[in-house]
């Protein structure tokens, strides 16, 4: 033993092990802080309360946001919300689409949610159908694509996700400031989420004009139709050019044409309209009106639709 040194008893093995574990834990914590809070990154932002998060939207769109937010916590159900009237309904059991039990779940899918939100907002079924048919809706007064970014979007806009019109698979209600209300997936619930959480934002449509006021086309009359109806290029044509979905639809005027009949029901009047599928300005038979009888062409208020 050298002069001037003092012998120190070594730590017990268990104490040495504890010190090593503590040192390792400290190192891992330091590394985690570097990963989570490295320069240029921030922790994930908590979702805000559901509601209108920016200004400029039409009153109808504001009410649609409020209606969508009222559904927070509603179960997702594949095919839910697509009954004859908008609202939660039992869905479809479809294991191939990740919905093995949804025929036993009463709720809304993504397109059922936006349909119901606008139905509650305006009192008419203005955006029936699935994501594939909602995106090209002729009722849109403005349309945006991914290249436009999200800056033009207003609360109440319907935002769509997919790689192309044929592969659109999801829709949600825009709230503002980059947030959406959505029915996300089977097993989930209607929630608030970041638009950026979806990597395949495709575009958006607006159903009512910026700043307020209805944007129904001038000279329109609202009618209820009881079934999906074929449309044609003229009141005498037999070649279909598209489809007008069942629900509440607007028409412009009427003209006498070929008879459409089934059993004892018939109608010769044809109504000019913008269909859900196909070019604008097509003709649908008044036979499909829900509220009236043979050779009658009135709107929902009982007003005779004028001649074209």
C-alpha positions as a LaTeX table, in Angstrom:
\begin{tabular}{lrrr}
\hline
Residue & $x$ (\AA) & $y$ (\AA) & $z$ (\AA) \\
\hline
Unk1 & 0.00 & 0.00 & 0.00 \\
Unk2 & 1.47 & 3.40 & $-1.02$ \\
Unk3 & 1.99 & 6.16 & 1.49 \\
Unk4 & $-0.71$ & 8.85 & 1.56 \\
Unk5 & $-3.51$ & 6.72 & 0.07 \\
Unk6 & $-6.59$ & 5.49 & 1.86 \\
Unk7 & $-8.26$ & 2.24 & 1.12 \\
Unk8 & $-11.99$ & 2.50 & 0.20 \\
Unk9 & $-14.22$ & $-0.50$ & 0.49 \\
Unk10 & $-15.91$ & $-1.25$ & $-2.88$ \\
Unk11 & $-19.72$ & $-0.82$ & $-3.15$ \\
Unk12 & $-21.78$ & $-3.93$ & $-2.81$ \\
Unk13 & $-22.69$ & $-5.44$ & $-6.18$ \\
Unk14 & $-26.39$ & $-4.58$ & $-5.82$ \\
Unk15 & $-25.64$ & $-0.90$ & $-5.11$ \\
Unk16 & $-23.32$ & $-0.67$ & $-8.10$ \\
Unk17 & $-26.08$ & $-2.12$ & $-10.29$ \\
Unk18 & $-28.59$ & 0.43 & $-9.04$ \\
Unk19 & $-26.23$ & 3.27 & $-9.87$ \\
Unk20 & $-25.73$ & 1.97 & $-13.38$ \\
Unk21 & $-29.50$ & 1.67 & $-13.90$ \\
Unk22 & $-30.02$ & 5.25 & $-12.67$ \\
Unk23 & $-27.32$ & 6.53 & $-15.01$ \\
Unk24 & $-28.88$ & 4.69 & $-17.95$ \\
Unk25 & $-32.36$ & 6.08 & $-17.16$ \\
Unk26 & $-30.97$ & 9.62 & $-17.05$ \\
Unk27 & $-29.27$ & 9.13 & $-20.41$ \\
Unk28 & $-32.47$ & 7.81 & $-21.98$ \\
Unk29 & $-34.49$ & 10.73 & $-20.62$ \\
Unk30 & $-31.97$ & 13.17 & $-22.07$ \\
Unk31 & $-32.15$ & 11.43 & $-25.44$ \\
Unk32 & $-35.94$ & 11.47 & $-25.39$ \\
Unk33 & $-35.96$ & 15.20 & $-24.78$ \\
Unk34 & $-33.73$ & 15.68 & $-27.80$ \\
Unk35 & $-36.04$ & 13.57 & $-29.98$ \\
Unk36 & $-39.30$ & 15.14 & $-28.81$ \\
Unk37 & $-38.16$ & 18.73 & $-28.60$ \\
Unk38 & $-35.38$ & 18.98 & $-31.15$ \\
Unk39 & $-35.10$ & 22.36 & $-32.88$ \\
Unk40 & $-37.95$ & 22.92 & $-35.37$ \\
Unk41 & $-40.30$ & 20.39 & $-33.75$ \\
Unk42 & $-43.11$ & 20.74 & $-31.21$ \\
Unk43 & $-45.21$ & 18.31 & $-29.21$ \\
Unk44 & $-48.54$ & 17.29 & $-30.84$ \\
Unk45 & $-51.16$ & 19.99 & $-30.28$ \\
Unk46 & $-54.24$ & 19.03 & $-28.30$ \\
Unk47 & $-57.49$ & 19.19 & $-30.27$ \\
Unk48 & $-59.67$ & 22.23 & $-29.51$ \\
Unk49 & $-63.30$ & 22.05 & $-28.47$ \\
Unk50 & $-65.49$ & 21.39 & $-31.49$ \\
Unk51 & $-66.95$ & 24.55 & $-33.00$ \\
Unk52 & $-66.48$ & 27.30 & $-35.57$ \\
Unk53 & $-62.79$ & 28.21 & $-35.31$ \\
Unk54 & $-62.57$ & 31.04 & $-37.86$ \\
Unk55 & $-64.82$ & 33.61 & $-39.51$ \\
Unk56 & $-66.26$ & 34.25 & $-42.95$ \\
Unk57 & $-68.65$ & 31.30 & $-43.31$ \\
Unk58 & $-72.28$ & 31.54 & $-44.37$ \\
Unk59 & $-74.92$ & 31.14 & $-41.64$ \\
Unk60 & $-75.91$ & 27.78 & $-43.11$ \\
Unk61 & $-72.32$ & 26.57 & $-42.92$ \\
Unk62 & $-71.99$ & 27.80 & $-39.32$ \\
Unk63 & $-75.12$ & 25.86 & $-38.38$ \\
Unk64 & $-73.72$ & 22.79 & $-40.15$ \\
Unk65 & $-70.55$ & 22.99 & $-38.04$ \\
Unk66 & $-72.65$ & 23.27 & $-34.89$ \\
Unk67 & $-74.73$ & 20.27 & $-36.00$ \\
Unk68 & $-71.62$ & 18.19 & $-36.73$ \\
Unk69 & $-70.18$ & 19.11 & $-33.34$ \\
Unk70 & $-73.41$ & 17.98 & $-31.67$ \\
Unk71 & $-72.59$ & 14.47 & $-32.95$ \\
Unk72 & $-69.24$ & 14.25 & $-31.11$ \\
Unk73 & $-69.11$ & 10.82 & $-29.47$ \\
Unk74 & $-71.60$ & 9.21 & $-31.89$ \\
Unk75 & $-70.33$ & 5.76 & $-32.90$ \\
Unk76 & $-68.93$ & 5.25 & $-36.38$ \\
Unk77 & $-70.99$ & 2.76 & $-38.38$ \\
Unk78 & $-70.08$ & 1.73 & $-41.95$ \\
Unk79 & $-73.13$ & 2.76 & $-44.01$ \\
Unk80 & $-74.71$ & 4.56 & $-41.05$ \\
Unk81 & $-76.62$ & 7.73 & $-41.88$ \\
Unk82 & $-77.76$ & 6.62 & $-45.31$ \\
Unk83 & $-81.38$ & 5.78 & $-44.63$ \\
Unk84 & $-84.31$ & 7.42 & $-46.39$ \\
Unk85 & $-83.90$ & 10.31 & $-43.94$ \\
Unk86 & $-80.55$ & 11.59 & $-42.66$ \\
Unk87 & $-79.46$ & 10.61 & $-39.16$ \\
Unk88 & $-77.82$ & 7.78 & $-37.22$ \\
Unk89 & $-78.80$ & 4.31 & $-38.41$ \\
Unk90 & $-77.54$ & 0.74 & $-38.26$ \\
Unk91 & $-74.74$ & 0.17 & $-40.71$ \\
Unk92 & $-73.44$ & $-2.73$ & $-42.79$ \\
Unk93 & $-71.38$ & $-5.66$ & $-41.59$ \\
Unk94 & $-68.53$ & $-5.68$ & $-44.10$ \\
Unk95 & $-65.31$ & $-7.36$ & $-42.91$ \\
Unk96 & $-63.60$ & $-6.52$ & $-46.22$ \\
Unk97 & $-63.89$ & $-2.83$ & $-45.31$ \\
Unk98 & $-62.91$ & $-3.29$ & $-41.66$ \\
Unk99 & $-66.49$ & $-3.27$ & $-40.42$ \\
Unk100 & $-67.30$ & $-6.81$ & $-39.25$ \\
Unk101 & $-69.92$ & $-5.74$ & $-36.67$ \\
Unk102 & $-71.32$ & $-2.45$ & $-37.98$ \\
Unk103 & $-74.77$ & $-3.87$ & $-38.80$ \\
Unk104 & $-75.15$ & $-3.98$ & $-35.00$ \\
Unk105 & $-73.92$ & $-0.42$ & $-34.44$ \\
Unk106 & $-76.26$ & 2.57 & $-34.76$ \\
Unk107 & $-74.25$ & 5.55 & $-35.85$ \\
Unk108 & $-72.83$ & 7.50 & $-38.79$ \\
Unk109 & $-70.10$ & 6.97 & $-41.32$ \\
Unk110 & $-68.15$ & 9.93 & $-42.72$ \\
Unk111 & $-70.54$ & 10.83 & $-45.54$ \\
Unk112 & $-73.53$ & 10.11 & $-43.29$ \\
Unk113 & $-72.17$ & 12.65 & $-40.80$ \\
Unk114 & $-71.84$ & 15.50 & $-43.30$ \\
Unk115 & $-75.22$ & 14.67 & $-44.81$ \\
Unk116 & $-76.87$ & 14.81 & $-41.37$ \\
Unk117 & $-75.04$ & 17.99 & $-40.34$ \\
Unk118 & $-76.33$ & 19.93 & $-43.34$ \\
Unk119 & $-79.80$ & 18.42 & $-43.06$ \\
Unk120 & $-80.03$ & 19.72 & $-39.49$ \\
Unk121 & $-78.58$ & 23.07 & $-40.58$ \\
Unk122 & $-80.88$ & 23.87 & $-43.50$ \\
Unk123 & $-83.84$ & 21.50 & $-43.11$ \\
Unk124 & $-83.35$ & 19.79 & $-46.46$ \\
Unk125 & $-81.29$ & 16.83 & $-47.64$ \\
Unk126 & $-78.81$ & 18.81 & $-49.73$ \\
Unk127 & $-75.78$ & 16.47 & $-49.78$ \\
Unk128 & $-77.03$ & 12.89 & $-49.95$ \\
Unk129 & $-74.87$ & 10.05 & $-51.25$ \\
Unk130 & $-71.42$ & 8.66 & $-50.53$ \\
Unk131 & $-68.04$ & 10.39 & $-50.71$ \\
Unk132 & $-67.78$ & 9.47 & $-54.42$ \\
Unk133 & $-71.01$ & 11.30 & $-55.25$ \\
Unk134 & $-70.74$ & 14.12 & $-52.72$ \\
Unk135 & $-67.45$ & 15.40 & $-54.14$ \\
Unk136 & $-68.80$ & 16.16 & $-57.67$ \\
Unk137 & $-72.13$ & 17.52 & $-56.36$ \\
Unk138 & $-73.60$ & 20.19 & $-58.59$ \\
Unk139 & $-74.76$ & 21.98 & $-55.44$ \\
Unk140 & $-71.21$ & 23.17 & $-54.76$ \\
Unk141 & $-70.83$ & 26.94 & $-55.12$ \\
Unk142 & $-67.02$ & 26.75 & $-54.77$ \\
Unk143 & $-64.50$ & 23.96 & $-55.24$ \\
Unk144 & $-60.86$ & 23.73 & $-54.12$ \\
Unk145 & $-58.08$ & 21.24 & $-54.78$ \\
Unk146 & $-54.93$ & 20.21 & $-52.95$ \\
Unk147 & $-52.85$ & 22.64 & $-55.02$ \\
Unk148 & $-54.93$ & 25.54 & $-53.62$ \\
Unk149 & $-53.80$ & 24.69 & $-50.09$ \\
Unk150 & $-56.07$ & 25.10 & $-47.08$ \\
Unk151 & $-55.92$ & 28.91 & $-46.83$ \\
Unk152 & $-59.16$ & 29.43 & $-48.85$ \\
Unk153 & $-61.17$ & 27.04 & $-46.66$ \\
Unk154 & $-63.97$ & 28.27 & $-44.41$ \\
Unk155 & $-65.86$ & 26.54 & $-41.60$ \\
Unk156 & $-68.56$ & 24.28 & $-43.01$ \\
Unk157 & $-66.61$ & 23.38 & $-46.14$ \\
Unk158 & $-66.59$ & 19.65 & $-46.84$ \\
Unk159 & $-63.03$ & 18.33 & $-47.13$ \\
Unk160 & $-62.31$ & 15.13 & $-49.05$ \\
Unk161 & $-59.42$ & 12.67 & $-48.92$ \\
Unk162 & $-58.08$ & 10.33 & $-51.60$ \\
Unk163 & $-55.73$ & 10.21 & $-54.54$ \\
Unk164 & $-58.25$ & 10.97 & $-57.29$ \\
Unk165 & $-62.02$ & 11.46 & $-57.74$ \\
Unk166 & $-62.43$ & 7.71 & $-58.18$ \\
Unk167 & $-60.46$ & 6.86 & $-55.03$ \\
Unk168 & $-61.91$ & 9.46 & $-52.65$ \\
Unk169 & $-62.62$ & 7.52 & $-49.47$ \\
Unk170 & $-63.26$ & 10.02 & $-46.68$ \\
Unk171 & $-65.02$ & 13.34 & $-46.04$ \\
Unk172 & $-65.21$ & 15.64 & $-43.02$ \\
Unk173 & $-66.56$ & 19.05 & $-41.97$ \\
Unk174 & $-63.94$ & 21.79 & $-41.80$ \\
Unk175 & $-63.96$ & 23.79 & $-38.55$ \\
Unk176 & $-61.22$ & 26.33 & $-39.32$ \\
Unk177 & $-57.56$ & 26.70 & $-38.33$ \\
Unk178 & $-56.70$ & 23.27 & $-39.74$ \\
Unk179 & $-59.22$ & 21.24 & $-37.72$ \\
Unk180 & $-62.06$ & 18.99 & $-38.85$ \\
Unk181 & $-65.02$ & 17.10 & $-37.39$ \\
Unk182 & $-65.10$ & 13.57 & $-38.73$ \\
Unk183 & $-66.50$ & 10.08 & $-38.31$ \\
Unk184 & $-63.13$ & 8.31 & $-38.58$ \\
Unk185 & $-63.35$ & 4.50 & $-38.81$ \\
Unk186 & $-65.19$ & 1.41 & $-37.60$ \\
Unk187 & $-64.87$ & 1.17 & $-33.84$ \\
Unk188 & $-64.27$ & 4.91 & $-33.50$ \\
Unk189 & $-66.50$ & 7.85 & $-32.65$ \\
Unk190 & $-67.23$ & 11.24 & $-34.19$ \\
Unk191 & $-64.34$ & 13.46 & $-33.11$ \\
Unk192 & $-62.27$ & 16.57 & $-33.75$ \\
Unk193 & $-59.01$ & 15.89 & $-35.60$ \\
Unk194 & $-56.30$ & 17.78 & $-37.44$ \\
Unk195 & $-56.79$ & 17.89 & $-41.20$ \\
Unk196 & $-53.06$ & 17.28 & $-41.49$ \\
Unk197 & $-53.49$ & 13.93 & $-39.73$ \\
Unk198 & $-54.63$ & 12.69 & $-43.14$ \\
Unk199 & $-51.82$ & 12.66 & $-45.69$ \\
Unk200 & $-54.09$ & 12.47 & $-48.76$ \\
Unk201 & $-56.18$ & 15.66 & $-48.62$ \\
Unk202 & $-57.72$ & 15.94 & $-52.09$ \\
Unk203 & $-59.91$ & 19.03 & $-52.04$ \\
Unk204 & $-63.03$ & 20.70 & $-50.67$ \\
Unk205 & $-66.46$ & 21.94 & $-51.72$ \\
Unk206 & $-68.54$ & 24.80 & $-50.32$ \\
Unk207 & $-72.32$ & 24.50 & $-50.32$ \\
Unk208 & $-73.25$ & 28.04 & $-49.25$ \\
Unk209 & $-71.63$ & 31.32 & $-50.15$ \\
Unk210 & $-69.00$ & 33.15 & $-48.15$ \\
Unk211 & $-70.22$ & 35.63 & $-45.59$ \\
Unk212 & $-73.83$ & 34.50 & $-45.34$ \\
Unk213 & $-77.03$ & 34.12 & $-47.26$ \\
Unk214 & $-78.41$ & 31.23 & $-49.21$ \\
Unk215 & $-76.89$ & 30.55 & $-52.59$ \\
Unk216 & $-79.75$ & 28.61 & $-54.12$ \\
Unk217 & $-79.68$ & 29.23 & $-57.87$ \\
Unk218 & $-82.16$ & 31.95 & $-58.88$ \\
Unk219 & $-85.66$ & 30.82 & $-59.80$ \\
Unk220 & $-85.45$ & 27.47 & $-58.00$ \\
Unk221 & $-88.21$ & 25.40 & $-56.44$ \\
Unk222 & $-87.56$ & 22.73 & $-53.79$ \\
Unk223 & $-89.19$ & 19.32 & $-54.26$ \\
Unk224 & $-88.98$ & 15.95 & $-52.49$ \\
Unk225 & $-88.27$ & 12.87 & $-54.61$ \\
Unk226 & $-88.95$ & 9.37 & $-53.31$ \\
Unk227 & $-86.30$ & 7.42 & $-55.23$ \\
Unk228 & $-83.08$ & 7.89 & $-57.17$ \\
Unk229 & $-84.29$ & 9.10 & $-60.56$ \\
Unk230 & $-82.69$ & 8.95 & $-64.01$ \\
Unk231 & $-82.26$ & 12.27 & $-65.77$ \\
Unk232 & $-82.36$ & 12.96 & $-69.49$ \\
Unk233 & $-81.22$ & 15.62 & $-71.93$ \\
Unk234 & $-84.80$ & 16.54 & $-72.87$ \\
Unk235 & $-88.40$ & 15.77 & $-71.78$ \\
Unk236 & $-88.77$ & 13.38 & $-74.72$ \\
Unk237 & $-85.41$ & 11.60 & $-74.56$ \\
Unk238 & $-85.15$ & 7.99 & $-73.40$ \\
Unk239 & $-81.35$ & 7.96 & $-73.02$ \\
Unk240 & $-80.21$ & 8.56 & $-69.44$ \\
Unk241 & $-77.55$ & 11.19 & $-68.78$ \\
Unk242 & $-77.18$ & 10.90 & $-65.00$ \\
Unk243 & $-78.98$ & 10.52 & $-61.68$ \\
Unk244 & $-80.87$ & 12.75 & $-59.26$ \\
Unk245 & $-80.68$ & 11.23 & $-55.78$ \\
Unk246 & $-83.75$ & 10.72 & $-53.62$ \\
Unk247 & $-84.31$ & 13.50 & $-51.12$ \\
Unk248 & $-84.90$ & 17.24 & $-51.32$ \\
Unk249 & $-83.79$ & 18.73 & $-54.63$ \\
Unk250 & $-84.20$ & 21.98 & $-56.49$ \\
Unk251 & $-85.77$ & 22.34 & $-59.94$ \\
Unk252 & $-86.11$ & 25.35 & $-62.23$ \\
Unk253 & $-89.20$ & 24.89 & $-64.37$ \\
Unk254 & $-91.37$ & 22.28 & $-66.10$ \\
Unk255 & $-92.21$ & 21.09 & $-69.61$ \\
Unk256 & $-94.67$ & 18.53 & $-71.02$ \\
Unk257 & $-93.05$ & 15.37 & $-72.35$ \\
Unk258 & $-93.26$ & 11.61 & $-72.60$ \\
Unk259 & $-95.23$ & 9.72 & $-69.97$ \\
Unk260 & $-93.49$ & 7.91 & $-67.12$ \\
Unk261 & $-95.78$ & 5.48 & $-65.33$ \\
Unk262 & $-96.00$ & 2.49 & $-63.02$ \\
Unk263 & $-99.24$ & 0.79 & $-62.09$ \\
Unk264 & $-101.85$ & 3.51 & $-61.81$ \\
Unk265 & $-99.34$ & 6.34 & $-61.25$ \\
Unk266 & $-98.20$ & 8.47 & $-64.19$ \\
Unk267 & $-96.86$ & 11.89 & $-65.05$ \\
Unk268 & $-96.16$ & 13.77 & $-68.29$ \\
Unk269 & $-94.42$ & 16.74 & $-66.68$ \\
Unk270 & $-90.64$ & 16.98 & $-66.71$ \\
Unk271 & $-88.60$ & 19.21 & $-64.41$ \\
Unk272 & $-85.35$ & 20.91 & $-65.34$ \\
Unk273 & $-82.69$ & 20.43 & $-62.65$ \\
Unk274 & $-79.00$ & 20.01 & $-61.87$ \\
Unk275 & $-78.53$ & 16.31 & $-61.04$ \\
Unk276 & $-76.15$ & 14.76 & $-58.54$ \\
Unk277 & $-74.48$ & 12.73 & $-61.27$ \\
Unk278 & $-74.17$ & 14.01 & $-64.82$ \\
Unk279 & $-74.16$ & 17.44 & $-66.51$ \\
Unk280 & $-76.21$ & 20.36 & $-65.23$ \\
Unk281 & $-79.49$ & 21.41 & $-66.83$ \\
Unk282 & $-81.02$ & 17.95 & $-67.27$ \\
Unk283 & $-84.63$ & 16.76 & $-67.01$ \\
Unk284 & $-86.26$ & 14.49 & $-64.44$ \\
Unk285 & $-89.83$ & 13.18 & $-64.53$ \\
Unk286 & $-92.30$ & 14.70 & $-62.06$ \\
Unk287 & $-93.43$ & 11.10 & $-61.56$ \\
Unk288 & $-90.73$ & 10.94 & $-58.84$ \\
Unk289 & $-92.25$ & 13.76 & $-56.74$ \\
Unk290 & $-93.18$ & 12.46 & $-53.30$ \\
Unk291 & $-96.06$ & 14.78 & $-52.44$ \\
Unk292 & $-98.24$ & 14.97 & $-55.53$ \\
Unk293 & $-100.33$ & 12.80 & $-57.83$ \\
Unk294 & $-100.77$ & 12.19 & $-61.55$ \\
Unk295 & $-99.74$ & 14.99 & $-63.89$ \\
Unk296 & $-99.10$ & 17.38 & $-60.99$ \\
Unk297 & $-95.84$ & 19.36 & $-60.77$ \\
Unk298 & $-95.72$ & 21.47 & $-57.59$ \\
Unk299 & $-92.97$ & 22.32 & $-55.15$ \\
Unk300 & $-93.01$ & 21.38 & $-51.47$ \\
Unk301 & $-95.05$ & 24.49 & $-50.63$ \\
Unk302 & $-97.75$ & 23.61 & $-53.15$ \\
Unk303 & $-96.65$ & 26.23 & $-55.69$ \\
Unk304 & $-97.14$ & 25.18 & $-59.30$ \\
Unk305 & $-93.72$ & 25.01 & $-60.92$ \\
Unk306 & $-93.71$ & 27.46 & $-63.87$ \\
Unk307 & $-93.29$ & 26.42 & $-67.49$ \\
Unk308 & $-89.81$ & 26.72 & $-68.96$ \\
\hline
\end{tabular}
